[in-house]
Amino acid sequence: MKFQAPKGTHDILPGESERWEWLEATARDVLSRYGYREVRTPMFEATDLFVRSVGESTDIVRKELYTFEDKGGRSLTLRPEGTAPLVRAFLEHALAHGQPIARLCYLGPMFRYERPQAGRFRQFWQIGAELIGPGAATADAEMIDLFVAIIRGVGFQDVTVLVNSLGDATCRPVYVERIRDYFGKHVDSLCGDCKERLKTNPLRILDCKIPSCQPVLAGAPSMLDSLCDPCREHFESVQAALRALAIPFEVAPRLVRGLDYYTRTVFEVHAATLGAQNAVGGGGRYDRLVKDFGGPETPAIGFSIGMERLLLSAGEAAGGAWAPDVCVIVREEGAAFEALALARALRGLHDSRPAKAGGLRVVVDLAGRSAGAQMKWASKLGTRFAVFLPKDPDGYSVRDMIAGTDEPKQGTPDSLQRWLLERAAS
Ligand code: HAM
């Protein structure tokens, strides 16, 4: 029987996994420089957590949840996103620690039963950050600045930041009524899905990509004309802060998001290289969610970046190739144990001492091949140095595979390691 990875999932293989590690390390570095600390939540949560936050009428909850009943009869769901679990953990463990501000982040796989296509999977990875506590526009600006810093950190510049405001509990319902009215008058020109959205979630009509809906969408009233004064002022302050930070952005009055918990600012970052699935990530303010989950009134804002999409758009810019620093070449079978011990020492790892920082990447051929075959393998791996065993009378014989030079090296494995580290850095 032949097995394959489930539809919509993908294996991350050597060659690619180094790019992932590099992306993760870069993102973690930027996040920690901004003061964000990681929370790792379970892959599954009570189903209700997502129904109550993401929203019953959203595509995610209606069509895309991986829900199952466990043996105890509980309804559980593989997390389709990271914000609701993080807010749950924030409240469960009182992560505010009495402070008015918490900066938290996460990184891991999410699950949505979507139709797979380029850049869209059923298991995909997100990097997310959530800023819980501040309601001021400066928080929105920090969030967008952080988002941009991560994607600039991984090396690409050609992105567009789209921002919009969805209003709050005062002005949004008025706007929803206005568009319900407007689309109600044009119902015959709407696609089947939009007819359904008109009943359940009229805001989502604004996000429809079907060509036949576009003329009606173009004439729809804008949320920005319906904002109440506090929401308008907030949105203006967000834009002023983005200008002060020199972050280029566009106001996108039709930007709505696929999750119901948003209030006021929403944003997405798009990359031209991604085609149809061109949002690298998105986020927004969710000032009611903490309270909805039983906590105190606490504004919050966050975003998630899709890692597959980020890597797709980063393309060749993504770093992280892997090659060994050293191959220990076993010229005689009798030297095999010595080769294992020397490799361990060059790695900076010992039988009795703690690991030293900054060891070398060292591999030994265990297939019992000839020295010539081992050298071919070492060169195919892109190895920098070959060290031959057993030793020659004048010490270790070392070949610099890039310079093509051979040198004998006297001394202990530790002194050989120091010498190789210096040479590798030069
Ligand atoms: P979202 O827009 O649903 O927001 O997802 C964020 C990003 O995850 C998308 O822009 C995309 O890059 C990636 N993504 C989503 N679905 C898929 C998929 N099926 N395959 C590949 N990538 C995908 C959220 O998840 C919110 N939790 C963001 C947020 C955080 N809002 C506030 N805080």
Coordinates of C-alpha atoms and ligand atoms in Angstrom, one line a residue:
M1 CA 0.0 0.0 0.0
K2 CA 1.3 3.4 -0.9
F3 CA 0.6 6.4 1.4
Q4 CA 0.7 10.1 0.5
A5 CA 0.5 13.2 2.6
P6 CA -3.2 14.2 3.0
K7 CA -4.7 16.5 0.4
G8 CA -3.8 20.1 1.1
T9 CA -0.9 19.3 3.3
H10 CA 2.8 19.3 2.4
D11 CA 6.0 17.9 3.8
I12 CA 8.8 20.3 4.4
L13 CA 11.9 18.5 3.2
P14 CA 15.6 19.0 3.6
G15 CA 16.6 21.8 1.3
E16 CA 13.4 23.6 2.1
S17 CA 13.4 23.0 5.9
E18 CA 16.5 25.2 6.2
R19 CA 14.6 28.0 4.6
W20 CA 11.9 27.5 7.1
E21 CA 14.3 27.5 10.0
W22 CA 15.9 30.6 8.7
L23 CA 12.5 32.3 8.3
E24 CA 11.5 31.2 11.9
A25 CA 14.8 32.4 13.3
T26 CA 14.5 35.8 11.5
A27 CA 10.9 36.3 12.6
R28 CA 11.6 35.3 16.2
D29 CA 14.6 37.7 16.3
V30 CA 12.5 40.6 15.0
L31 CA 9.6 39.7 17.4
S32 CA 11.9 39.6 20.4
R33 CA 13.5 42.9 19.5
Y34 CA 10.0 44.4 19.6
G35 CA 9.4 42.8 23.0
Y36 CA 7.1 40.0 22.0
R37 CA 7.2 36.7 23.9
E38 CA 6.0 33.4 22.6
V39 CA 3.0 31.4 23.7
R40 CA 2.6 27.8 22.5
T41 CA -1.1 26.8 22.7
P42 CA -2.5 23.3 21.9
M43 CA -3.2 22.4 18.3
F44 CA -6.9 21.8 19.2
E45 CA -9.4 23.7 21.4
A46 CA -13.0 23.5 22.4
T47 CA -15.0 24.0 19.2
D48 CA -17.0 26.7 20.8
L49 CA -13.9 28.9 21.2
F50 CA -13.7 29.4 17.5
V51 CA -17.5 29.6 16.8
R52 CA -17.8 32.4 19.4
S53 CA -14.8 34.4 18.2
V54 CA -14.2 33.8 14.5
G55 CA -18.0 33.9 14.0
E56 CA -20.8 31.5 13.2
S57 CA -21.5 33.0 9.8
T58 CA -17.9 33.1 8.5
D59 CA -16.6 30.6 5.9
I60 CA -14.0 29.4 8.4
V61 CA -16.6 28.3 10.9
R62 CA -19.3 27.2 8.4
K63 CA -17.2 25.2 6.0
E64 CA -13.6 24.9 7.1
L65 CA -13.3 23.6 10.6
Y66 CA -11.7 20.2 11.3
T67 CA -14.0 19.2 14.2
F68 CA -14.2 15.9 15.9
E69 CA -15.6 14.4 19.1
D70 CA -13.1 12.9 21.5
K71 CA -13.7 9.7 23.4
G72 CA -15.1 11.8 26.3
G73 CA -17.8 13.2 24.0
R74 CA -16.2 16.7 23.8
S75 CA -16.4 18.6 20.6
L76 CA -12.9 19.7 19.7
T77 CA -11.5 21.6 16.7
L78 CA -8.0 21.8 15.1
R79 CA -7.2 25.5 15.5
P80 CA -8.0 27.4 12.2
E81 CA -6.2 30.5 13.6
G82 CA -4.1 31.6 16.6
T83 CA -5.8 34.7 18.0
A84 CA -8.7 33.0 19.9
P85 CA -6.4 30.3 21.5
L86 CA -4.0 33.0 22.5
V87 CA -6.7 35.2 24.1
R88 CA -8.0 32.1 25.9
A89 CA -4.5 31.4 27.3
F90 CA -4.0 35.1 28.1
L91 CA -7.1 35.0 30.3
E92 CA -6.6 31.5 31.7
H93 CA -3.1 32.3 32.9
A94 CA -3.6 36.0 33.7
L95 CA -0.8 36.8 31.4
A96 CA -1.3 40.6 31.9
H97 CA 0.5 40.1 35.2
G98 CA -1.2 43.3 36.5
Q99 CA 0.3 45.3 33.6
P100 CA -1.8 47.3 31.1
I101 CA 0.0 45.8 28.1
A102 CA 1.0 42.3 27.0
R103 CA 3.0 41.6 23.9
L104 CA 2.6 38.0 22.8
C105 CA 3.4 35.9 19.7
Y106 CA 3.1 32.4 18.3
L107 CA 4.3 30.4 15.5
G108 CA 2.8 27.1 14.3
P109 CA 0.5 25.2 12.0
M110 CA -3.2 26.1 11.5
F111 CA -5.9 23.9 9.9
R112 CA -8.7 24.9 7.5
Y113 CA -10.6 22.7 5.2
E114 CA -10.2 24.9 2.1
R115 CA -9.9 24.0 -1.6
P116 CA -6.2 23.6 -2.0
Q117 CA -4.4 25.7 -4.7
A118 CA -1.1 27.6 -4.9
G119 CA -0.6 29.4 -1.6
R120 CA -3.7 27.8 0.0
F121 CA -3.4 24.7 2.1
R122 CA -5.4 22.7 4.6
Q123 CA -2.5 22.7 7.0
F124 CA -0.5 25.9 6.8
W125 CA 1.8 27.8 9.2
Q126 CA 1.4 31.2 10.7
I127 CA 3.6 33.6 12.6
G128 CA 1.4 35.8 14.7
A129 CA 1.7 38.7 17.2
E130 CA -0.9 40.1 19.5
L131 CA -0.7 43.3 21.5
I132 CA -3.3 43.1 24.3
G133 CA -4.2 46.2 26.3
P134 CA -3.6 49.4 24.5
G135 CA -6.5 51.0 22.5
A136 CA -4.5 53.9 21.2
A137 CA -3.6 54.4 17.5
T138 CA 0.1 54.0 18.4
A139 CA -0.6 50.3 19.1
D140 CA -2.1 49.9 15.6
A141 CA 1.0 51.6 14.2
E142 CA 3.4 49.4 16.2
M143 CA 1.6 46.3 14.9
I144 CA 1.9 47.3 11.3
D145 CA 5.5 48.5 11.8
L146 CA 6.3 45.1 13.3
F147 CA 4.6 43.2 10.4
V148 CA 6.6 45.2 7.9
A149 CA 9.8 44.7 9.9
I150 CA 9.3 40.9 9.7
I151 CA 8.8 40.8 6.0
R152 CA 11.6 43.3 5.4
G153 CA 13.7 41.2 7.7
V154 CA 13.3 38.2 5.4
G155 CA 14.5 40.4 2.5
F156 CA 11.7 41.7 0.4
Q157 CA 10.5 45.2 -0.1
D158 CA 7.8 45.0 -2.8
V159 CA 4.7 44.9 -0.6
T160 CA 1.6 47.0 -0.2
V161 CA 0.0 47.7 3.2
L162 CA -3.8 48.1 2.9
V163 CA -5.7 49.6 5.8
N164 CA -9.3 50.2 6.6
S165 CA -11.6 50.8 9.5
L166 CA -14.6 48.6 10.2
G167 CA -15.9 50.9 12.9
D168 CA -17.2 49.8 16.3
A169 CA -20.4 48.7 18.0
T170 CA -21.8 52.2 17.5
C171 CA -21.2 52.8 13.8
R172 CA -20.8 49.4 12.3
P173 CA -24.5 48.2 12.7
V174 CA -25.6 51.4 11.0
Y175 CA -23.3 50.7 8.1
V176 CA -24.3 47.1 7.9
E177 CA -28.0 48.2 7.6
R178 CA -26.9 50.7 4.8
I179 CA -25.3 48.0 2.7
R180 CA -28.0 45.5 3.5
D181 CA -30.3 48.0 2.0
Y182 CA -28.1 48.7 -1.0
F183 CA -27.3 45.1 -1.9
G184 CA -31.0 44.2 -1.2
K185 CA -31.9 46.6 -4.1
H186 CA -29.3 44.8 -6.4
V187 CA -29.8 41.3 -5.2
D188 CA -30.4 40.0 -8.8
S189 CA -26.9 41.0 -9.8
L190 CA -25.2 39.2 -7.0
C191 CA -23.7 35.7 -7.2
G192 CA -25.2 32.8 -5.2
D193 CA -22.7 33.1 -2.3
C194 CA -23.3 36.8 -2.0
K195 CA -27.1 36.3 -1.9
E196 CA -26.5 34.0 1.0
R197 CA -24.1 36.6 2.6
L198 CA -26.8 39.2 2.3
K199 CA -28.7 37.2 4.9
T200 CA -25.9 36.1 7.2
N201 CA -22.9 38.6 6.9
P202 CA -23.5 41.4 4.4
L203 CA -20.0 42.9 5.1
R204 CA -18.4 39.9 3.4
I205 CA -20.0 40.8 0.1
L206 CA -17.5 43.6 -0.2
D207 CA -14.7 40.9 -0.4
C208 CA -16.3 38.9 -3.2
K209 CA -13.9 38.3 -6.1
I210 CA -16.5 37.0 -8.6
P211 CA -16.4 39.3 -11.7
S212 CA -20.2 39.5 -12.1
C213 CA -20.5 41.1 -8.6
Q214 CA -17.9 43.8 -9.2
P215 CA -20.1 46.5 -10.8
V216 CA -22.6 46.3 -7.8
L217 CA -19.7 46.3 -5.4
A218 CA -18.1 49.4 -7.0
G219 CA -21.3 51.4 -6.2
A220 CA -21.6 50.3 -2.6
P221 CA -21.5 52.9 0.2
S222 CA -18.1 53.1 1.9
M223 CA -17.7 52.2 5.6
L224 CA -15.4 55.2 5.9
D225 CA -18.4 57.5 5.3
S226 CA -20.3 55.9 8.1
L227 CA -17.6 56.0 10.8
C228 CA -18.6 57.6 14.1
D229 CA -16.4 60.5 15.3
P230 CA -14.2 58.5 17.7
C231 CA -13.6 55.8 15.0
R232 CA -12.9 58.4 12.4
E233 CA -10.4 60.1 14.7
H234 CA -8.8 56.8 15.6
F235 CA -8.4 55.9 11.9
E236 CA -6.9 59.3 11.1
S237 CA -4.4 59.0 14.0
V238 CA -3.4 55.5 12.7
Q239 CA -2.7 57.0 9.3
A240 CA -0.7 59.9 10.8
A241 CA 1.4 57.4 12.8
L242 CA 2.1 55.3 9.7
R243 CA 3.2 58.5 7.9
A244 CA 5.5 59.4 10.8
L245 CA 7.0 55.9 10.6
A246 CA 7.4 56.3 6.8
I247 CA 5.4 53.1 6.2
P248 CA 3.8 53.3 2.7
F249 CA 0.1 52.3 2.9
E250 CA -3.1 52.6 0.9
V251 CA -6.6 53.1 2.4
A252 CA -8.7 50.2 1.1
P253 CA -12.3 51.1 2.0
R254 CA -13.5 47.6 0.8
L255 CA -11.1 45.6 2.9
V256 CA -13.0 43.3 5.2
R257 CA -11.6 40.2 6.7
G258 CA -12.7 36.6 7.0
L259 CA -13.1 36.7 10.8
D260 CA -15.9 38.4 12.7
Y261 CA -14.0 39.6 15.8
Y262 CA -12.6 42.8 14.3
T263 CA -13.4 46.3 15.3
R264 CA -11.9 49.5 13.9
T265 CA -8.5 49.1 12.1
V266 CA -8.0 46.1 9.8
F267 CA -5.0 45.6 7.5
E268 CA -3.5 43.3 5.0
V269 CA -0.1 43.1 3.4
H270 CA -0.1 42.1 -0.2
A271 CA 2.8 40.9 -2.4
A272 CA 2.6 41.2 -6.2
T273 CA 4.4 37.9 -6.6
L274 CA 1.6 35.9 -5.0
G275 CA -1.1 36.3 -7.7
A276 CA -4.7 35.4 -6.5
Q277 CA -3.7 34.4 -3.0
N278 CA -1.8 37.6 -2.6
A279 CA -2.3 38.4 1.1
V280 CA 1.0 37.5 2.9
G281 CA -0.8 38.2 6.1
G282 CA -3.4 40.3 7.8
G283 CA -4.8 41.4 11.1
G284 CA -6.7 44.1 12.9
R285 CA -8.1 45.4 16.1
Y286 CA -10.4 43.2 18.2
D287 CA -11.4 45.4 21.1
R288 CA -14.3 43.1 22.2
L289 CA -12.8 39.6 22.2
V290 CA -11.2 39.6 25.6
K291 CA -14.5 40.7 27.2
D292 CA -16.5 38.2 25.1
F293 CA -14.3 35.5 26.5
G294 CA -15.2 36.6 30.1
G295 CA -12.3 39.0 30.7
P296 CA -12.3 42.7 31.5
E297 CA -12.9 45.3 28.9
T298 CA -9.5 45.1 27.1
P299 CA -8.7 46.4 23.6
A300 CA -6.2 44.4 21.5
I301 CA -4.7 44.2 18.0
G302 CA -2.8 41.6 16.2
F303 CA -1.8 40.0 12.9
S304 CA -0.7 36.7 11.4
I305 CA 1.6 36.1 8.5
G306 CA 1.2 32.9 6.3
M307 CA 4.6 31.3 6.3
E308 CA 4.1 29.4 3.0
R309 CA 3.1 32.6 1.3
L310 CA 5.9 34.5 2.8
L311 CA 8.4 31.9 1.5
L312 CA 6.7 31.9 -1.9
S313 CA 7.0 35.6 -2.2
A314 CA 10.5 35.8 -0.7
G315 CA 11.6 33.3 -3.4
E316 CA 15.3 33.0 -3.9
A317 CA 15.9 35.8 -1.3
A318 CA 15.1 33.3 1.4
G319 CA 18.4 32.2 3.0
G320 CA 19.3 29.1 5.0
A321 CA 21.2 26.6 2.8
W322 CA 22.7 23.7 4.8
A323 CA 26.2 22.2 4.2
P324 CA 28.5 20.4 6.6
D325 CA 31.7 22.2 7.6
V326 CA 33.6 19.0 7.8
C327 CA 33.4 15.4 6.5
V328 CA 35.6 13.0 8.4
I329 CA 36.9 10.6 5.7
V330 CA 37.6 7.0 7.0
R331 CA 40.4 5.6 4.9
E332 CA 40.6 2.3 6.8
E333 CA 37.8 0.4 8.5
G334 CA 39.9 0.3 11.7
A335 CA 39.6 4.1 12.0
A336 CA 35.8 4.1 12.2
F337 CA 35.5 4.5 16.0
E338 CA 38.2 7.2 16.0
A339 CA 36.2 9.0 13.3
L340 CA 33.1 9.0 15.4
A341 CA 35.0 10.4 18.4
L342 CA 36.8 13.0 16.3
A343 CA 33.5 14.1 14.7
R344 CA 31.9 14.6 18.1
A345 CA 34.9 16.6 19.4
L346 CA 34.8 18.9 16.3
R347 CA 31.1 19.4 16.8
G348 CA 32.1 20.9 20.2
L349 CA 30.4 18.0 22.0
H350 CA 32.2 15.8 24.5
D351 CA 31.5 12.7 26.7
S352 CA 31.8 14.6 30.0
R353 CA 31.8 18.3 29.4
P354 CA 28.8 20.5 28.5
A355 CA 28.4 21.4 24.8
K356 CA 30.6 24.3 23.7
A357 CA 28.9 27.1 21.7
G358 CA 29.8 27.4 18.1
G359 CA 30.8 23.9 17.2
L360 CA 31.2 22.7 13.6
R361 CA 28.7 20.7 11.5
V362 CA 30.4 17.4 11.0
V363 CA 29.3 14.2 9.3
V364 CA 30.9 10.8 8.9
D365 CA 30.2 8.3 6.1
L366 CA 28.8 5.2 7.8
A367 CA 28.3 3.2 4.6
G368 CA 31.8 1.8 4.4
R369 CA 32.6 3.3 1.0
S370 CA 36.0 3.9 -0.4
A371 CA 37.8 7.1 0.4
G372 CA 37.2 8.3 -3.2
A373 CA 33.5 7.7 -2.9
Q374 CA 33.4 9.5 0.5
M375 CA 35.1 12.5 -1.1
K376 CA 32.6 12.6 -3.9
W377 CA 29.8 12.5 -1.3
A378 CA 31.5 15.3 0.7
S379 CA 31.8 17.5 -2.3
K380 CA 28.2 16.8 -3.4
L381 CA 27.1 18.0 0.1
G382 CA 29.1 21.2 -0.4
T383 CA 31.4 20.4 2.5
R384 CA 34.1 22.9 3.3
F385 CA 36.8 20.6 4.8
A386 CA 37.7 16.9 4.7
V387 CA 39.7 15.5 7.5
F388 CA 41.3 12.1 6.8
L389 CA 41.6 9.2 9.4
P390 CA 43.7 7.4 10.4
K391 CA 46.1 10.3 11.0
D392 CA 49.3 10.7 9.0
P393 CA 52.6 10.6 10.9
D394 CA 52.7 14.5 10.7
G395 CA 49.2 14.9 12.1
Y396 CA 45.6 15.2 10.7
S397 CA 45.5 15.6 6.9
V398 CA 43.0 18.3 6.2
R399 CA 41.7 19.3 2.7
D400 CA 40.1 22.7 2.2
M401 CA 37.6 21.7 -0.5
I402 CA 37.0 25.2 -1.7
A403 CA 40.6 26.3 -1.9
G404 CA 41.7 22.8 -3.1
T405 CA 44.6 22.8 -0.7
D406 CA 45.9 20.0 1.6
E407 CA 47.6 20.7 4.9
P408 CA 48.8 18.6 7.8
K409 CA 47.7 19.7 11.2
Q410 CA 49.4 18.6 14.4
G411 CA 47.6 18.7 17.8
T412 CA 44.6 17.5 19.7
P413 CA 41.0 17.4 18.3
D414 CA 40.3 20.6 20.3
S415 CA 43.1 22.5 18.6
L416 CA 42.0 21.1 15.2
Q417 CA 38.5 22.4 16.0
R418 CA 39.8 25.9 16.8
W419 CA 41.9 26.0 13.7
L420 CA 39.0 24.8 11.5
L421 CA 36.6 27.3 13.0
E422 CA 39.1 30.1 12.3
R423 CA 39.6 28.9 8.7
A424 CA 35.8 28.5 8.2
A425 CA 35.2 32.1 9.3
S426 CA 37.9 33.5 7.0
Ligands
HAM1 P1 -6.3 35.4 8.3 O1 -6.3 36.5 7.3 O2 -7.4 34.4 8.3 O3 -6.1 36.0 9.7 O4 -4.9 34.6 8.0 C1 -3.7 35.3 8.1 C2 -2.8 34.7 7.0 O5 -2.6 33.3 7.1 C3 -3.3 35.0 5.5 O6 -3.0 36.3 5.1 C4 -2.5 33.9 4.8 O7 -1.2 34.4 4.5 C5 -2.4 32.8 5.8 N1 -3.4 31.8 5.4 C6 -4.7 31.8 5.8 N2 -5.4 30.7 5.3 C7 -4.4 30.0 4.6 C8 -4.4 28.8 3.8 N3 -5.5 28.0 3.7 N4 -3.3 28.4 3.3 C9 -2.1 29.1 3.4 N5 -2.1 30.3 4.1 C10 -3.2 30.7 4.7 C11 -6.0 35.3 10.9 O8 -5.7 34.1 10.9 C12 -6.0 36.1 12.1 N6 -5.9 35.3 13.3 C13 -5.0 37.3 12.1 C14 -5.1 38.1 13.3 C15 -4.2 38.0 14.4 N7 -5.9 39.0 13.6 C16 -5.7 39.5 14.8 N8 -4.6 38.9 15.3

